[in-house]
Coordinates of C-alpha atoms in Angstrom, one line a residue:
Chain A
M15 CA 10.0 34.2 2.8
E16 CA 13.6 33.0 2.6
A17 CA 15.3 33.7 -0.6
H18 CA 15.8 30.1 -1.6
V19 CA 12.2 29.0 -0.9
K20 CA 10.2 29.2 -4.0
D21 CA 6.5 30.1 -4.2
T22 CA 4.7 26.8 -4.5
A23 CA 1.7 28.0 -6.5
P24 CA 3.3 27.1 -9.8
L25 CA 4.1 23.6 -8.4
E26 CA 0.4 23.2 -7.5
E27 CA -0.6 24.3 -10.9
R28 CA 1.8 21.8 -12.6
I29 CA 0.7 18.9 -10.5
G30 CA -3.0 19.8 -10.9
Y31 CA -3.8 19.9 -7.3
T32 CA -4.4 22.8 -4.9
F33 CA -3.9 22.1 -1.2
Q34 CA -6.5 23.1 1.3
N35 CA -3.9 22.7 4.1
R36 CA -0.6 23.7 2.8
K37 CA 1.1 22.3 5.9
Y38 CA 1.3 18.9 4.2
L39 CA 2.9 20.4 1.1
D40 CA 5.4 22.4 3.2
I41 CA 6.4 19.2 5.0
A42 CA 6.7 17.2 1.7
L43 CA 9.2 19.8 0.4
T44 CA 11.3 19.9 3.6
H45 CA 14.3 17.6 3.4
S46 CA 15.8 16.4 6.7
S47 CA 19.0 18.3 6.0
Y48 CA 17.0 21.5 6.1
A49 CA 15.0 20.5 9.2
N50 CA 18.1 19.5 11.0
E51 CA 19.8 22.8 10.2
M52 CA 16.8 24.9 11.4
K53 CA 16.4 22.8 14.6
K54 CA 13.3 24.3 16.3
N55 CA 11.5 20.9 15.9
L56 CA 10.8 21.5 12.2
S57 CA 9.2 18.4 10.6
S58 CA 11.0 16.9 7.6
N59 CA 9.3 14.9 4.9
E60 CA 10.5 11.5 6.2
R61 CA 7.2 10.5 8.0
Q62 CA 5.2 11.5 4.9
E63 CA 7.6 9.5 2.8
F64 CA 6.8 6.5 4.9
L65 CA 3.1 6.9 4.3
G66 CA 3.5 7.9 0.6
D67 CA 5.3 4.6 -0.1
A68 CA 2.2 2.7 0.9
V69 CA -0.2 5.1 -0.9
L70 CA 1.9 4.6 -4.1
S71 CA 1.8 0.9 -3.7
I72 CA -2.0 0.6 -3.3
I73 CA -2.7 2.9 -6.2
V74 CA -0.3 1.2 -8.6
S75 CA -1.3 -2.3 -7.5
D76 CA -5.0 -1.6 -7.8
Y77 CA -4.4 -0.2 -11.3
L78 CA -2.2 -3.0 -12.5
F79 CA -4.6 -5.6 -11.0
H80 CA -7.6 -4.3 -12.8
T81 CA -5.9 -3.3 -16.0
F82 CA -3.6 -6.3 -16.9
H83 CA -4.7 -9.9 -16.9
L84 CA -1.2 -10.9 -16.0
A85 CA 0.0 -13.5 -13.5
E86 CA 1.1 -12.4 -10.0
G87 CA 4.8 -12.7 -10.9
D88 CA 4.4 -10.3 -13.9
L89 CA 2.3 -7.9 -11.8
T90 CA 4.9 -7.8 -9.1
K91 CA 7.7 -7.1 -11.7
L92 CA 5.6 -4.3 -13.2
R93 CA 4.8 -2.8 -9.8
A94 CA 8.5 -2.9 -8.8
A95 CA 9.4 -1.1 -12.1
M96 CA 6.8 1.7 -11.4
V97 CA 7.7 2.4 -7.8
C98 CA 11.5 2.1 -8.0
E99 CA 13.7 5.1 -7.4
K100 CA 14.5 5.5 -11.1
S101 CA 10.8 5.8 -12.0
L102 CA 9.9 8.1 -9.1
C103 CA 12.8 10.3 -9.9
E104 CA 11.7 10.6 -13.5
F105 CA 8.2 11.5 -12.4
A106 CA 9.5 14.1 -10.0
R107 CA 11.7 15.7 -12.8
Q108 CA 8.7 16.1 -15.1
F109 CA 7.3 18.8 -12.8
S110 CA 10.7 20.1 -11.5
L111 CA 10.0 19.0 -8.0
G112 CA 13.7 19.5 -7.1
D113 CA 13.4 23.3 -7.6
Y114 CA 10.9 23.5 -4.7
L115 CA 12.8 21.5 -2.1
K116 CA 14.1 23.0 1.0
L117 CA 17.6 21.6 1.6
G118 CA 20.3 22.2 4.1
R119 CA 23.3 24.2 3.0
G120 CA 25.6 21.1 2.8
E121 CA 23.1 19.1 0.8
E122 CA 22.5 22.0 -1.5
M123 CA 26.2 22.3 -2.2
M124 CA 26.6 18.6 -2.9
G125 CA 23.9 18.7 -5.6
G126 CA 21.1 17.3 -3.5
R127 CA 18.5 19.1 -5.5
T128 CA 19.1 16.7 -8.4
R129 CA 20.0 13.6 -6.4
P130 CA 17.6 10.7 -7.4
S131 CA 17.1 9.4 -3.9
I132 CA 16.1 12.8 -2.6
L133 CA 13.7 13.4 -5.6
A134 CA 12.1 9.9 -5.2
D135 CA 11.6 10.4 -1.5
A136 CA 10.1 13.8 -2.0
F137 CA 7.8 12.5 -4.7
E138 CA 6.4 9.9 -2.1
A139 CA 6.1 12.6 0.5
L140 CA 4.2 14.8 -1.9
L141 CA 1.9 12.0 -2.8
A142 CA 1.2 11.5 0.9
A143 CA 0.6 15.2 1.2
I144 CA -2.1 15.0 -1.4
Y145 CA -3.6 11.9 0.3
L146 CA -3.6 13.5 3.7
D147 CA -5.1 16.7 2.3
G148 CA -7.6 15.4 -0.2
G149 CA -7.9 11.6 0.2
I150 CA -7.1 8.7 -2.1
E151 CA -8.8 9.9 -5.3
P152 CA -6.7 13.0 -6.0
A153 CA -3.7 11.0 -5.0
R154 CA -4.7 8.3 -7.6
R155 CA -5.2 10.9 -10.4
F156 CA -1.8 12.4 -9.6
V157 CA 0.1 9.1 -9.7
L158 CA -1.7 7.4 -12.5
G159 CA -0.9 10.2 -14.9
F160 CA 2.7 9.3 -14.6
V161 CA 2.2 5.5 -14.4
V162 CA 0.0 5.1 -17.5
D163 CA 2.2 7.4 -19.5
T164 CA 5.3 5.4 -18.5
L165 CA 3.6 2.0 -19.3
E166 CA 2.6 3.3 -22.7
H167 CA 5.8 4.9 -23.8
R168 CA 8.7 3.1 -22.2
D169 CA 10.0 0.4 -24.5
E170 CA 11.7 -1.6 -21.8
F171 CA 8.5 -3.0 -20.4
A172 CA 8.5 -6.5 -22.0
F173 CA 4.7 -6.7 -22.3
T174 CA 4.7 -3.9 -24.8
D175 CA 6.2 -6.4 -27.2
Y176 CA 3.2 -8.7 -27.5
K177 CA 1.8 -7.0 -30.5
T178 CA 5.2 -7.2 -32.2
M179 CA 5.6 -10.8 -31.3
L180 CA 2.2 -11.6 -32.7
Q181 CA 2.8 -9.6 -35.9
E182 CA 6.1 -11.5 -36.5
I183 CA 4.4 -14.9 -36.2
I184 CA 1.5 -14.0 -38.4
Q185 CA 3.5 -12.3 -41.2
K186 CA 5.2 -15.6 -41.9
N187 CA 2.1 -16.2 -44.0
P188 CA 1.6 -13.2 -46.2
E189 CA -2.1 -13.8 -46.8
E190 CA -3.0 -13.4 -43.1
R191 CA -4.0 -10.0 -41.9
L192 CA -4.1 -8.8 -38.3
S193 CA -6.3 -6.0 -37.0
Y194 CA -7.3 -4.6 -33.6
V195 CA -10.9 -3.6 -33.0
L196 CA -12.1 -1.4 -30.1
V197 CA -15.3 -3.1 -28.8
E198 CA -15.9 -1.3 -25.5
E199 CA -15.0 1.9 -23.8
S200 CA -16.3 2.6 -20.3
G201 CA -15.6 4.4 -17.0
P202 CA -15.1 8.0 -16.1
D203 CA -12.4 10.1 -17.8
H204 CA -9.7 9.6 -15.1
N205 CA -10.3 5.9 -15.0
K206 CA -11.3 4.7 -18.4
S207 CA -11.4 1.0 -19.4
F208 CA -11.0 -0.2 -23.0
V209 CA -11.7 -3.7 -24.5
V210 CA -10.0 -4.5 -27.7
E211 CA -10.3 -7.6 -29.9
V212 CA -7.5 -8.8 -32.1
H213 CA -8.8 -10.2 -35.4
L214 CA -6.9 -12.6 -37.8
N215 CA -8.7 -12.0 -41.1
S216 CA -12.3 -12.1 -39.8
N217 CA -11.7 -14.3 -36.8
V218 CA -11.4 -13.1 -33.2
I219 CA -8.2 -14.7 -31.9
G220 CA -7.9 -12.8 -28.6
S221 CA -9.3 -9.9 -26.5
G222 CA -8.0 -7.8 -23.8
R223 CA -8.9 -5.0 -21.4
G224 CA -6.7 -2.1 -20.4
G225 CA -6.6 1.5 -19.1
S226 CA -5.7 2.7 -22.6
K227 CA -6.4 1.5 -26.1
K228 CA -2.7 0.6 -26.4
S229 CA -2.6 -1.5 -23.2
A230 CA -5.9 -3.2 -24.2
E231 CA -4.3 -4.1 -27.6
Q232 CA -1.3 -5.5 -25.8
A233 CA -3.5 -7.6 -23.6
A234 CA -5.4 -8.9 -26.6
A235 CA -2.2 -9.8 -28.4
R236 CA -1.0 -11.5 -25.3
E237 CA -4.1 -13.6 -25.1
A238 CA -3.8 -14.5 -28.8
L239 CA -0.2 -15.6 -28.2
R240 CA -1.2 -17.6 -25.2
L241 CA -4.1 -19.4 -27.1
M242 CA -1.6 -20.2 -29.8
G243 CA 0.7 -21.7 -27.3
E244 CA 3.4 -19.1 -27.9
C245 CA 3.5 -17.3 -24.6
P246 CA 3.3 -18.5 -21.0
Chain B
M13 CA -19.9 -29.5 -3.0
E14 CA -16.7 -31.5 -2.7
A15 CA -16.1 -33.2 0.6
H16 CA -13.1 -31.2 1.6
V17 CA -14.6 -27.8 0.8
K18 CA -16.0 -26.3 3.9
D19 CA -19.1 -24.1 4.0
T20 CA -17.7 -20.6 4.3
A21 CA -20.6 -19.0 6.2
P22 CA -18.9 -19.7 9.6
L23 CA -15.7 -18.0 8.2
E24 CA -17.7 -14.9 7.2
E25 CA -19.2 -14.9 10.7
R26 CA -15.8 -15.1 12.4
I27 CA -14.2 -12.4 10.3
G28 CA -17.3 -10.2 10.7
Y29 CA -17.8 -9.6 7.0
T30 CA -20.4 -11.0 4.6
F31 CA -19.5 -11.0 0.9
Q32 CA -21.9 -9.6 -1.7
N33 CA -19.9 -11.3 -4.4
R34 CA -18.6 -14.7 -3.1
K35 CA -16.3 -15.0 -6.1
Y36 CA -13.6 -13.0 -4.4
L37 CA -13.8 -15.1 -1.3
D38 CA -13.7 -18.4 -3.3
I39 CA -10.6 -17.1 -5.1
A40 CA -8.9 -16.1 -1.8
L41 CA -9.4 -19.6 -0.5
T42 CA -8.0 -21.3 -3.6
H43 CA -4.3 -22.2 -3.3
S44 CA -2.4 -22.5 -6.6
S45 CA -1.8 -26.2 -5.9
Y46 CA -5.6 -26.8 -6.1
A47 CA -6.1 -24.6 -9.1
N48 CA -3.3 -26.4 -10.9
E49 CA -4.7 -29.8 -10.1
M50 CA -8.2 -28.8 -11.4
K51 CA -6.8 -27.2 -14.6
K52 CA -9.9 -25.8 -16.4
N53 CA -8.5 -22.2 -15.9
L54 CA -9.4 -22.0 -12.2
S55 CA -8.1 -18.8 -10.6
S56 CA -5.8 -19.3 -7.6
N57 CA -5.4 -16.6 -4.9
E58 CA -2.0 -15.4 -6.2
R59 CA -3.3 -12.2 -8.0
Q60 CA -5.4 -11.3 -5.0
E61 CA -2.4 -11.8 -2.8
F62 CA -0.5 -9.3 -4.9
L63 CA -3.2 -6.7 -4.4
G64 CA -3.8 -7.7 -0.7
D65 CA -0.1 -7.0 0.1
A66 CA -0.6 -3.3 -0.9
V67 CA -4.0 -3.0 0.8
L68 CA -2.4 -4.3 4.0
S69 CA 0.5 -1.8 3.7
I70 CA -1.7 1.3 3.2
I71 CA -4.0 0.3 6.1
V72 CA -1.2 -0.4 8.5
S73 CA 0.9 2.6 7.4
D74 CA -2.1 5.0 7.7
Y75 CA -2.9 3.7 11.1
L76 CA 0.7 3.9 12.4
F77 CA 1.3 7.3 10.9
H78 CA -1.7 8.8 12.6
T79 CA -1.4 6.8 15.9
F80 CA 2.2 7.0 16.8
H81 CA 4.4 10.1 16.9
L82 CA 7.4 8.1 16.0
A83 CA 10.2 8.8 13.5
E84 CA 10.1 7.3 10.1
G85 CA 12.6 4.6 11.0
D86 CA 10.5 3.4 14.0
L87 CA 7.3 3.5 11.9
T88 CA 9.1 1.4 9.2
K89 CA 10.2 -1.2 11.8
L90 CA 6.7 -1.4 13.2
R91 CA 5.1 -1.8 9.8
A92 CA 7.5 -4.5 8.9
A93 CA 6.6 -6.3 12.1
M94 CA 2.9 -6.1 11.4
V95 CA 3.0 -7.3 7.8
C96 CA 5.6 -10.0 8.1
E97 CA 4.7 -13.7 7.5
K98 CA 4.8 -14.5 11.2
S99 CA 2.2 -11.8 12.1
L100 CA -0.1 -12.6 9.2
C101 CA 0.1 -16.3 9.9
E102 CA -0.9 -15.6 13.6
F103 CA -3.8 -13.4 12.4
A104 CA -5.0 -16.2 10.0
R105 CA -4.8 -18.8 12.8
Q106 CA -7.1 -16.7 15.0
F107 CA -10.0 -17.5 12.7
S108 CA -8.8 -20.9 11.5
L109 CA -8.3 -19.7 7.9
G110 CA -6.4 -22.9 7.1
D111 CA -9.5 -25.0 7.6
Y112 CA -11.2 -23.2 4.7
L113 CA -8.4 -23.4 2.1
K114 CA -8.7 -25.5 -1.1
L115 CA -5.3 -27.3 -1.5
G116 CA -4.0 -29.8 -4.0
R117 CA -3.6 -33.3 -2.8
G118 CA 0.1 -33.1 -2.6
E119 CA 0.1 -29.9 -0.7
E120 CA -2.6 -31.3 1.6
M121 CA -0.5 -34.4 2.4
M122 CA 2.6 -32.3 3.1
G123 CA 0.8 -30.2 5.7
G124 CA 0.1 -27.2 3.6
R125 CA -3.0 -26.3 5.6
T126 CA -0.8 -25.2 8.5
R127 CA 2.2 -23.9 6.6
P128 CA 3.0 -20.2 7.6
S129 CA 3.6 -19.0 4.0
I130 CA 0.4 -20.5 2.7
L131 CA -1.6 -19.0 5.6
A132 CA 0.0 -15.5 5.3
D133 CA -0.6 -15.4 1.5
A134 CA -4.2 -16.5 2.0
F135 CA -4.7 -13.8 4.6
E136 CA -3.5 -11.2 2.1
A137 CA -5.7 -12.7 -0.6
L138 CA -8.7 -12.6 1.8
L139 CA -8.0 -9.0 2.6
A140 CA -8.0 -8.2 -1.1
A141 CA -11.3 -10.1 -1.4
I142 CA -12.9 -7.8 1.2
Y143 CA -11.4 -4.7 -0.5
L144 CA -12.6 -5.8 -3.9
D145 CA -16.1 -6.6 -2.6
G146 CA -16.7 -3.8 -0.1
G147 CA -13.9 -1.2 -0.5
I148 CA -11.2 0.0 1.8
E149 CA -13.3 0.6 5.0
P150 CA -14.4 -3.0 5.7
A151 CA -10.8 -4.0 4.8
R152 CA -9.5 -1.5 7.3
R153 CA -11.8 -2.7 10.1
F154 CA -10.8 -6.3 9.4
V155 CA -7.1 -5.7 9.6
L156 CA -6.9 -3.2 12.4
G157 CA -8.7 -5.6 14.7
F158 CA -5.6 -7.8 14.5
V159 CA -3.0 -5.0 14.3
V160 CA -4.2 -3.0 17.3
D161 CA -4.6 -6.2 19.4
T162 CA -1.0 -7.2 18.5
L163 CA 0.5 -3.8 19.2
E164 CA -1.2 -3.8 22.6
H165 CA -0.4 -7.4 23.7
R166 CA 2.9 -8.4 22.2
D167 CA 5.7 -7.6 24.5
E168 CA 8.4 -7.6 21.9
F169 CA 7.5 -4.2 20.5
A170 CA 10.1 -2.0 22.0
F171 CA 7.8 1.0 22.3
T172 CA 5.6 -0.8 24.8
D173 CA 8.5 -0.3 27.2
Y174 CA 8.2 3.4 27.5
K175 CA 5.9 3.2 30.6
T176 CA 8.3 0.8 32.3
M177 CA 11.3 2.9 31.4
L178 CA 9.6 6.0 32.9
Q179 CA 8.5 4.1 36.0
E180 CA 12.0 2.9 36.6
I181 CA 13.4 6.4 36.4
I182 CA 10.8 7.9 38.6
Q183 CA 10.8 5.3 41.4
K184 CA 14.4 6.1 42.2
N185 CA 12.8 8.8 44.3
P186 CA 10.1 7.1 46.5
E187 CA 8.1 10.2 47.1
E188 CA 7.3 10.7 43.4
R189 CA 4.0 9.3 42.1
L190 CA 3.2 8.7 38.4
S191 CA -0.3 8.5 37.1
Y192 CA -2.0 8.4 33.7
V193 CA -5.1 10.4 33.0
L194 CA -7.4 10.0 30.1
V195 CA -8.3 13.5 28.9
E196 CA -10.0 12.9 25.5
E197 CA -11.7 10.1 23.7
S198 CA -13.1 10.7 20.2
G199 CA -13.9 9.1 16.9
P200 CA -16.3 6.3 15.8
D201 CA -16.1 2.9 17.4
H202 CA -13.9 1.3 14.8
N203 CA -11.4 4.2 14.7
K204 CA -11.3 5.7 18.2
S205 CA -8.6 8.1 19.3
F206 CA -7.5 8.6 22.9
V207 CA -5.4 11.3 24.5
V208 CA -3.7 10.5 27.8
E209 CA -1.6 12.7 30.1
V210 CA 1.1 11.4 32.3
H211 CA 1.2 13.2 35.7
L212 CA 4.1 13.3 38.1
N213 CA 2.4 14.1 41.4
S214 CA 0.2 17.0 40.2
N215 CA 2.3 18.1 37.2
V216 CA 1.7 17.1 33.6
I217 CA 5.0 15.8 32.3
G218 CA 3.8 14.4 28.9
S219 CA 0.8 13.7 26.8
G220 CA 0.2 11.3 23.9
R221 CA -2.4 10.2 21.5
G222 CA -3.2 6.7 20.4
G223 CA -5.8 4.3 18.9
S224 CA -6.2 2.7 22.4
K225 CA -5.7 3.9 26.0
K226 CA -2.7 1.7 26.2
S227 CA -1.0 3.1 23.2
A228 CA -1.9 6.7 24.2
E229 CA -0.2 6.0 27.6
Q230 CA 2.9 4.7 25.8
A231 CA 3.0 7.8 23.7
A232 CA 2.6 10.0 26.8
A233 CA 5.4 8.2 28.6
R234 CA 7.6 8.5 25.5
E235 CA 7.0 12.2 25.4
A236 CA 7.9 12.5 29.1
L237 CA 11.1 10.6 28.6
R238 CA 12.0 12.7 25.6
L239 CA 11.4 16.0 27.6
M240 CA 13.5 14.6 30.4
G241 CA 16.3 13.9 27.8
E242 CA 16.1 10.2 28.4
C243 CA 14.9 9.0 25.0
P244 CA 15.7 10.1 21.4

């Protein structure tokens, strides 16, 4: 094994997936700068990146479609935010993908190992590797871990503000009290679905479904806002 | 049933798919102009179009990735050509999708039933309907019928010129004779794979795999060209 090529077992452990055919993993980690340097017809990760782009899109789209009762325009914006280079690069950094890449000498010297475009492309190629090796379900589990986490914890997604918006409207009248009640929890562990009602005093003023309690609460708050005429 | 709403059984027959839950089909056929006119919270096909866009991409990408040994840039161009409005509109016209759409009065009067953007969007929404109702496999069969046919019969796809390019080079020497030999045929009916060798006199000068004999011949010709140094 060449000195700069890391053992990939820790990577498989961190991403929670063990390859049956490590060829796909090897290709995912091979940047074109390395393949070009080696010549001898070595495959770079570019073709897998092409496929991974589409695998990512169907997984994220399917999840958003079923989780959020948003209009097409909002779904499209959310999807774009999840699959953009910035997000993919953040996902890749969470498991130090850059450390495992095979880069050409020039690219290595110019800091390619931390370059966002290289990390985002390699993330897509790795996703395709899981898809080619194990099918759509392990690919889905891999991606949704990052996506759900991002949707729940990144403040810049506008829809996470529905609860706050609703709270601000309701608290103008100090006697009113808002509460969120979980009324349903279903589905297998990796694909749970929650239904939450938002109550104003003892009245149900909205309900929503989501892949987490938090996103179901947001959906419920959004419905309440819509029914109150506060939100498109 | 309203006068302008067609019975959808002939449509199901033409596309070769019968819905278990016709709700998805109804939504796919409902243009936003009709939903807006009806009010009463009728769902238009826009959310399904969002999902169908991604379903289309994974099916076409997976097919191209496995069928053509092309570089990422060529795969991306081919995918773009297959999923563009022009192609989707042609697919939709082949089974008269426009005849089954529910449009608002204004849109109907302005010729919406034959508008390319409306047909392409409805095609994606219909694809999502099949995916939601029956999963990825019937969606794949539905789309690949159009895609494979288009790849084989539309002359503007540059890679269909490999055989011609090879022929033109070979015929400079009138004694040489090119022939294509099918050496393998495998896979189920809806997802066949062919391997073809291209022979120069009695020598194999290239081989290629494809989802049809024609595309396998093109792949074989391309390999021969590449080995001759004629083609990147």
